[in-house]
Coordinates of C-alpha atoms and ligand atoms in Angstrom, one line a residue:
M1 CA 0.0 0.0 0.0
R2 CA 1.4 3.4 -1.0
L3 CA 1.8 5.9 1.8
V4 CA -0.9 8.2 0.5
H5 CA -3.4 5.3 0.5
L6 CA -2.4 4.4 4.0
V7 CA -3.0 8.0 5.2
V8 CA -6.4 8.1 3.5
F9 CA -7.3 4.7 5.0
L10 CA -6.3 5.8 8.5
S11 CA -8.2 9.1 8.3
M12 CA -11.3 7.1 7.1
L13 CA -10.9 4.9 10.2
T14 CA -10.7 7.9 12.4
L15 CA -13.8 9.5 10.8
A16 CA -15.8 6.2 11.3
D17 CA -14.6 6.1 14.9
A18 CA -15.7 9.7 15.5
G19 CA -19.2 8.9 14.2
K20 CA -19.6 6.1 16.7
S21 CA -21.4 7.0 19.9
R22 CA -19.7 6.5 23.2
C23 CA -20.9 6.6 26.8
P24 CA -18.8 7.6 29.8
V25 CA -17.2 4.7 31.6
G26 CA -19.7 2.8 33.6
F27 CA -22.7 4.1 31.6
I28 CA -24.6 1.8 29.3
Q29 CA -26.1 2.9 26.0
H30 CA -29.6 2.7 24.7
G31 CA -30.6 4.7 21.7
R32 CA -29.1 8.2 22.0
S33 CA -28.7 8.1 25.7
C34 CA -26.3 6.6 28.3
Y35 CA -27.5 5.4 31.7
W36 CA -25.7 4.8 35.0
F37 CA -27.5 2.6 37.6
S38 CA -25.9 3.7 40.8
N39 CA -24.7 1.3 43.5
V40 CA -24.5 4.1 46.0
R41 CA -27.6 5.6 47.7
G42 CA -28.7 9.2 48.3
S43 CA -31.7 11.4 48.9
F44 CA -33.3 12.8 45.8
P45 CA -31.3 16.0 45.9
E46 CA -28.1 14.1 46.7
A47 CA -28.8 11.8 43.7
A48 CA -29.3 14.8 41.4
S49 CA -26.0 16.2 42.6
Y50 CA -24.2 12.9 41.9
C51 CA -25.5 12.8 38.4
R52 CA -24.5 16.5 37.8
Y53 CA -21.0 15.7 39.0
F54 CA -20.7 13.0 36.3
G55 CA -22.0 15.4 33.7
S56 CA -25.5 13.9 33.6
H57 CA -28.9 14.3 35.1
L58 CA -31.4 12.0 36.8
A59 CA -33.0 9.8 34.2
I60 CA -35.9 11.2 32.2
I61 CA -38.2 8.6 30.7
T62 CA -40.3 9.8 27.8
S63 CA -41.4 6.7 25.9
R64 CA -42.5 3.1 26.4
D65 CA -39.3 2.0 24.6
E66 CA -37.0 3.8 27.1
D67 CA -39.1 2.7 30.0
S68 CA -38.9 -1.0 28.9
F69 CA -35.2 -0.7 28.5
I70 CA -34.7 0.7 31.9
R71 CA -37.1 -1.7 33.6
G72 CA -35.5 -4.6 31.8
Y73 CA -31.9 -3.5 32.7
A74 CA -32.9 -2.9 36.4
S75 CA -34.5 -6.4 36.5
R76 CA -31.6 -8.2 35.0
H77 CA -28.5 -6.3 36.2
G78 CA -29.4 -3.5 38.6
K79 CA -31.7 -5.3 41.1
G80 CA -31.8 -2.3 43.5
P81 CA -35.0 -2.2 45.5
H82 CA -35.5 1.5 44.6
Y83 CA -34.1 3.9 42.0
W84 CA -34.7 7.6 41.9
I85 CA -35.4 9.1 38.5
G86 CA -35.7 12.8 37.7
A87 CA -39.3 13.9 38.3
T88 CA -41.0 15.7 41.2
D89 CA -44.3 17.3 42.1
L90 CA -42.6 19.6 44.6
I91 CA -43.9 22.9 43.0
L92 CA -47.6 21.9 42.8
E93 CA -49.0 18.7 44.2
G94 CA -49.9 16.3 41.5
R95 CA -48.2 18.3 38.7
W96 CA -45.2 16.1 37.8
L97 CA -42.3 17.8 36.1
W98 CA -38.9 16.4 34.8
E99 CA -36.1 18.4 36.4
G100 CA -38.7 20.9 37.8
H101 CA -39.4 22.2 34.2
H102 CA -40.8 19.8 31.6
P103 CA -44.2 18.2 32.1
V104 CA -44.3 14.5 32.5
T105 CA -46.3 13.1 29.5
Y106 CA -45.4 9.4 29.2
T107 CA -46.1 7.7 32.6
N108 CA -45.9 4.2 34.0
W109 CA -47.3 4.5 37.5
N110 CA -47.9 1.3 39.4
P111 CA -51.6 0.8 39.9
G112 CA -52.8 3.0 42.9
Q113 CA -49.8 5.4 42.4
P114 CA -49.1 8.3 42.8
D115 CA -50.9 8.3 46.2
N116 CA -49.0 11.0 47.9
A117 CA -48.9 8.8 51.0
Y118 CA -47.2 9.3 54.4
G119 CA -49.2 12.3 55.3
R120 CA -48.9 13.8 51.8
T121 CA -45.1 13.9 51.8
E122 CA -44.4 11.9 48.6
H123 CA -43.1 14.3 45.9
C124 CA -40.2 12.4 44.2
L125 CA -40.3 9.7 41.5
E126 CA -38.8 6.3 42.1
L127 CA -38.8 3.0 40.3
R128 CA -39.6 0.2 42.8
Q129 CA -38.5 -3.4 42.4
S130 CA -41.6 -4.8 44.2
Y131 CA -43.7 -2.9 41.6
H132 CA -41.6 -4.5 38.8
Y133 CA -39.9 -1.1 38.5
R134 CA -43.1 0.7 37.6
W135 CA -43.4 4.2 39.0
N136 CA -44.1 5.3 42.6
D137 CA -44.1 8.7 44.3
Y138 CA -42.0 8.5 47.4
I139 CA -40.4 10.6 50.2
C140 CA -37.6 12.7 48.7
D141 CA -35.4 12.4 51.8
K142 CA -35.2 8.6 51.5
K143 CA -31.7 7.4 50.5
L144 CA -32.2 5.3 47.4
Q145 CA -30.1 4.1 44.5
F146 CA -30.7 6.2 41.4
I147 CA -30.3 6.3 37.6
C148 CA -28.3 9.0 35.8
E149 CA -28.7 9.7 32.1
T150 CA -26.7 11.7 29.6
E151 CA -27.1 12.1 25.9
V152 CA -24.6 10.5 23.5
Ligands
CA201 CA1 -46.8 14.5 45.8
CA202 CA1 -46.5 6.5 46.6

């Protein structure tokens, strides 16, 4: 192979490589997102800080496909009893927002949830193993595992 061909070939490899998506170490990819299922626990605000520290945010689930992927992964590999994801109804009871801004449209509440239980103190969104990782509103101060997400 002549040198000029080799150079062209190598730059093509580099271009192909650059086009490939990559997730940060420890994150797993699905579609255009990367997810990290934490092994550590924290309150909802602590969990949100952890995710920010890693250049991500608490997971935002906007479709059945994304929901199925996360539930499947949690069932097979995560197996935490609870995981925080990024929605709250802290501003107005019953009005669920992702990151305090974007209305929650797709939902997968477990039957009977959200119930704002424990004296109406449940304002943060968790996935719960005993609900097959369907959604539950829960007390934000509880120290749970959590799922961070970042875009590819
Ligand atoms: Ca609530
Ligand atoms: Ca609840």
